[in-house]
């Protein structure tokens, strides 16, 4: 099984790359996160944004599996299904759900909002999709799972969980979910039963034994990982490669290639430290040129220079074997680029990602000439080749995919350079 994941703070372009490489795989499996994700794909002039459904859906014959590590909001899931059906994507028999995946309730969303309001200035900047509270109920052993939809006592368990949530919400002095939201949810779970629920660990074991190629698709990014991200400004799941094992039931020794997706610069949406953030017109230029606005929330993304210590860290914790550099075209026309090669932490040089990146950390930059125009139809400009070489040398992993535009056609597969 190969793994494809984000090497920065999310929004790297995972959806596009999954869609491009999907023809090489029979199964695409999402392993964590939920509708906080927004995976954008563009082809034949139409943009599609996926939240819970894996990005292989547009490739005919591909099985798309929502793994046990994912949290599913039945209402959002069904909306996504309907909008895909409306553009002619037939999901019958090709979209599978793990029985062990946990369900997001309307009161989880209310709890998310209450928790953020309580945090005030310290808020995480959550997408407010109920992700954190749902994972809390999972680890607190209170959650409802897809498999529970087929149990006779579903309604009682649902009501018991809602009552618990309402008690918590009253402590926050926050309102619960509306009666309409609850009715919509109960209606959606009935419809969800029409989808094939599987034991994804057995399903994937069988698929791999029969020689099928499986790609695990991550959501968010390494620096939003619950353990290794910039805690507490992170999401609530394991976004790193190990999360593909626990989020799908696949043993570590079955992992092959690990592709890390990164942008030629950095972005972050929501709160939290961002050492290379640009607060000037260069940041604004990148935001406009890169259309850096959240695909799930529409929020403007914070933009900054490429951070090599952070990328090196992502390579290390994930065992990344190759990289995909995205959106290099967004930097077209900039005379000079900056790349953070190391940090000064309280005056001392380090090439590592420190425990706390919120205080006393100063990024040190190398300047490098930019390129005028790079596009997938022409030759790669020398300056861009030098930029890529700098990254490869700094992190010790080849850049095998270069994306120079949002369309699936605007992608260059590079020959693997020998970095030995
Ligand atoms: P949550 O996962 O919605 O609770 O959000 C926690 C943090 O992760 C916030 O800073 C979000 O902006 C960020 N986040 C969650 N999902 C994504 C994503 O798909 N892309 C980028 N940032 C995300």
Short mmCIF file of C-alpha atoms in Angstrom, two decimals, residues 200-358:
data_model
loop_
_atom_site.label_atom_id
_atom_site.label_comp_id
_atom_site.label_asym_id
_atom_site.label_seq_id
_atom_site.Cartn_x
_atom_site.Cartn_y
_atom_site.Cartn_z
CA UNK A 200 -11.97 -2.20 6.04
CA UNK A 201 -9.00 -4.02 7.61
CA UNK A 202 -10.21 -7.32 6.11
CA UNK A 203 -11.27 -5.73 2.87
CA UNK A 204 -7.84 -4.16 2.34
CA UNK A 205 -5.99 -7.27 3.49
CA UNK A 206 -7.85 -9.24 0.85
CA UNK A 207 -7.31 -6.57 -1.78
CA UNK A 208 -3.55 -6.53 -1.12
CA UNK A 209 -3.33 -10.34 -1.09
CA UNK A 210 -5.01 -10.49 -4.45
CA UNK A 211 -2.41 -8.10 -5.87
CA UNK A 212 -4.55 -4.98 -5.95
CA UNK A 213 -2.79 -1.67 -5.54
CA UNK A 214 -4.07 0.49 -2.69
CA UNK A 215 -3.40 4.18 -2.09
CA UNK A 216 -4.03 5.67 1.36
CA UNK A 217 -5.10 9.32 1.04
CA UNK A 218 -4.35 11.63 3.95
CA UNK A 219 -6.17 14.81 4.89
CA UNK A 220 -4.86 18.00 6.53
CA UNK A 221 -1.08 17.89 6.91
CA UNK A 222 1.83 16.76 9.07
CA UNK A 223 2.03 20.03 11.00
CA UNK A 224 -1.63 19.66 12.00
CA UNK A 225 -1.04 16.16 13.39
CA UNK A 226 -2.40 15.61 16.89
CA UNK A 227 1.02 14.43 18.16
CA UNK A 228 3.60 16.04 15.91
CA UNK A 229 1.83 19.19 14.76
CA UNK A 230 2.01 22.62 16.34
CA UNK A 231 -0.10 21.55 19.34
CA UNK A 232 -2.64 22.70 20.46
CA UNK A 233 -3.23 24.39 17.10
CA UNK A 234 -3.77 21.12 15.31
CA UNK A 235 -6.59 18.86 14.20
CA UNK A 236 -7.67 15.87 16.28
CA UNK A 237 -6.39 12.97 14.18
CA UNK A 238 -3.11 11.34 13.16
CA UNK A 239 -2.38 12.96 9.84
CA UNK A 240 1.03 11.28 9.53
CA UNK A 241 1.91 8.03 7.80
CA UNK A 242 1.37 5.97 10.95
CA UNK A 243 -2.23 7.21 10.86
CA UNK A 244 -2.71 5.25 7.63
CA UNK A 245 -1.96 2.06 9.60
CA UNK A 246 -4.37 2.77 12.44
CA UNK A 247 -6.91 4.50 10.22
CA UNK A 248 -7.23 1.55 7.86
CA UNK A 249 -6.04 -1.47 9.82
CA UNK A 250 -2.93 -2.00 7.71
CA UNK A 251 0.34 -3.20 9.23
CA UNK A 252 3.39 -0.90 8.89
CA UNK A 253 5.38 -3.47 6.92
CA UNK A 254 2.84 -3.27 4.10
CA UNK A 255 3.58 0.36 3.38
CA UNK A 256 5.54 1.03 0.22
CA UNK A 257 5.97 4.44 -1.33
CA UNK A 258 5.12 7.49 0.81
CA UNK A 259 4.49 10.63 -1.21
CA UNK A 260 4.61 13.95 0.64
CA UNK A 261 2.71 16.81 -0.96
CA UNK A 262 3.99 20.34 -0.39
CA UNK A 263 3.49 23.74 -1.91
CA UNK A 264 6.45 25.72 -3.28
CA UNK A 265 5.59 28.12 -0.45
CA UNK A 266 3.65 27.63 2.80
CA UNK A 267 0.10 28.37 3.88
CA UNK A 268 -1.84 27.90 7.05
CA UNK A 269 -5.52 28.47 7.81
CA UNK A 270 -6.72 28.97 11.36
CA UNK A 271 -4.62 30.01 14.34
CA UNK A 272 -1.23 28.81 15.50
CA UNK A 273 2.46 29.43 14.91
CA UNK A 274 3.77 29.86 11.38
CA UNK A 275 7.47 30.80 11.44
CA UNK A 276 7.80 31.90 7.80
CA UNK A 277 4.51 33.81 7.59
CA UNK A 278 4.55 36.96 5.45
CA UNK A 279 2.51 39.89 6.72
CA UNK A 280 3.38 42.12 3.79
CA UNK A 281 2.41 42.61 0.17
CA UNK A 282 4.40 39.55 -0.91
CA UNK A 283 2.12 37.41 1.28
CA UNK A 284 -0.91 39.13 -0.24
CA UNK A 285 0.46 38.59 -3.74
CA UNK A 286 0.85 34.86 -3.07
CA UNK A 287 -2.67 34.68 -1.56
CA UNK A 288 -4.22 36.30 -4.63
CA UNK A 289 -2.13 34.44 -7.22
CA UNK A 290 -2.63 31.11 -5.45
CA UNK A 291 -6.34 31.69 -4.67
CA UNK A 292 -5.43 30.91 -1.09
CA UNK A 293 -8.88 30.89 0.45
CA UNK A 294 -10.18 27.83 2.32
CA UNK A 295 -12.10 25.34 0.18
CA UNK A 296 -14.23 24.30 3.18
CA UNK A 297 -14.64 27.61 5.01
CA UNK A 298 -13.64 30.29 2.46
CA UNK A 299 -11.29 31.84 5.05
CA UNK A 300 -8.20 33.64 3.67
CA UNK A 301 -5.15 31.45 4.19
CA UNK A 302 -2.02 32.86 5.79
CA UNK A 303 0.90 32.70 3.34
CA UNK A 304 4.67 32.52 3.76
CA UNK A 305 7.94 31.26 2.36
CA UNK A 306 8.88 27.61 2.08
CA UNK A 307 10.09 26.25 5.41
CA UNK A 308 12.78 23.57 4.95
CA UNK A 309 13.17 22.57 8.64
CA UNK A 310 9.41 21.91 8.70
CA UNK A 311 9.60 19.93 5.45
CA UNK A 312 12.58 17.94 6.72
CA UNK A 313 10.57 17.13 9.84
CA UNK A 314 7.66 15.91 7.70
CA UNK A 315 10.03 13.71 5.69
CA UNK A 316 11.36 12.24 8.93
CA UNK A 317 8.14 11.48 10.81
CA UNK A 318 6.37 10.12 7.74
CA UNK A 319 9.23 8.27 6.05
CA UNK A 320 8.48 10.22 2.88
CA UNK A 321 10.16 8.57 -0.11
CA UNK A 322 9.17 11.13 -2.71
CA UNK A 323 7.74 14.59 -2.90
CA UNK A 324 5.22 16.42 -5.04
CA UNK A 325 5.85 20.15 -5.35
CA UNK A 326 2.60 22.02 -5.93
CA UNK A 327 1.73 25.50 -7.18
CA UNK A 328 5.22 26.50 -8.28
CA UNK A 329 3.45 28.58 -10.97
CA UNK A 330 2.04 30.83 -8.23
CA UNK A 331 5.58 32.16 -7.72
CA UNK A 332 5.93 33.02 -11.44
CA UNK A 333 7.28 36.50 -12.02
CA UNK A 334 8.88 37.04 -8.63
CA UNK A 335 12.46 38.29 -9.01
CA UNK A 336 13.75 36.79 -5.80
CA UNK A 337 12.42 34.04 -3.58
CA UNK A 338 13.30 33.25 -0.02
CA UNK A 339 13.58 29.80 1.50
CA UNK A 340 13.96 29.19 5.22
CA UNK A 341 16.97 26.91 5.61
CA UNK A 342 17.19 26.85 9.40
CA UNK A 343 15.98 28.66 12.51
CA UNK A 344 17.63 30.61 15.27
CA UNK A 345 16.01 29.57 18.52
CA UNK A 346 16.91 31.99 21.28
CA UNK A 347 19.90 32.87 19.12
CA UNK A 348 21.08 29.30 18.54
CA UNK A 349 21.08 27.73 15.08
CA UNK A 350 18.96 24.66 14.55
CA UNK A 351 17.80 22.79 11.48
CA UNK A 352 15.20 20.92 13.50
CA UNK A 353 11.59 21.70 14.17
CA UNK A 354 11.65 22.72 17.86
CA UNK A 355 9.08 21.66 20.50
CA UNK A 356 7.63 25.15 20.61
CA UNK A 357 7.61 27.19 17.45
CA UNK A 358 5.52 29.98 18.89
#
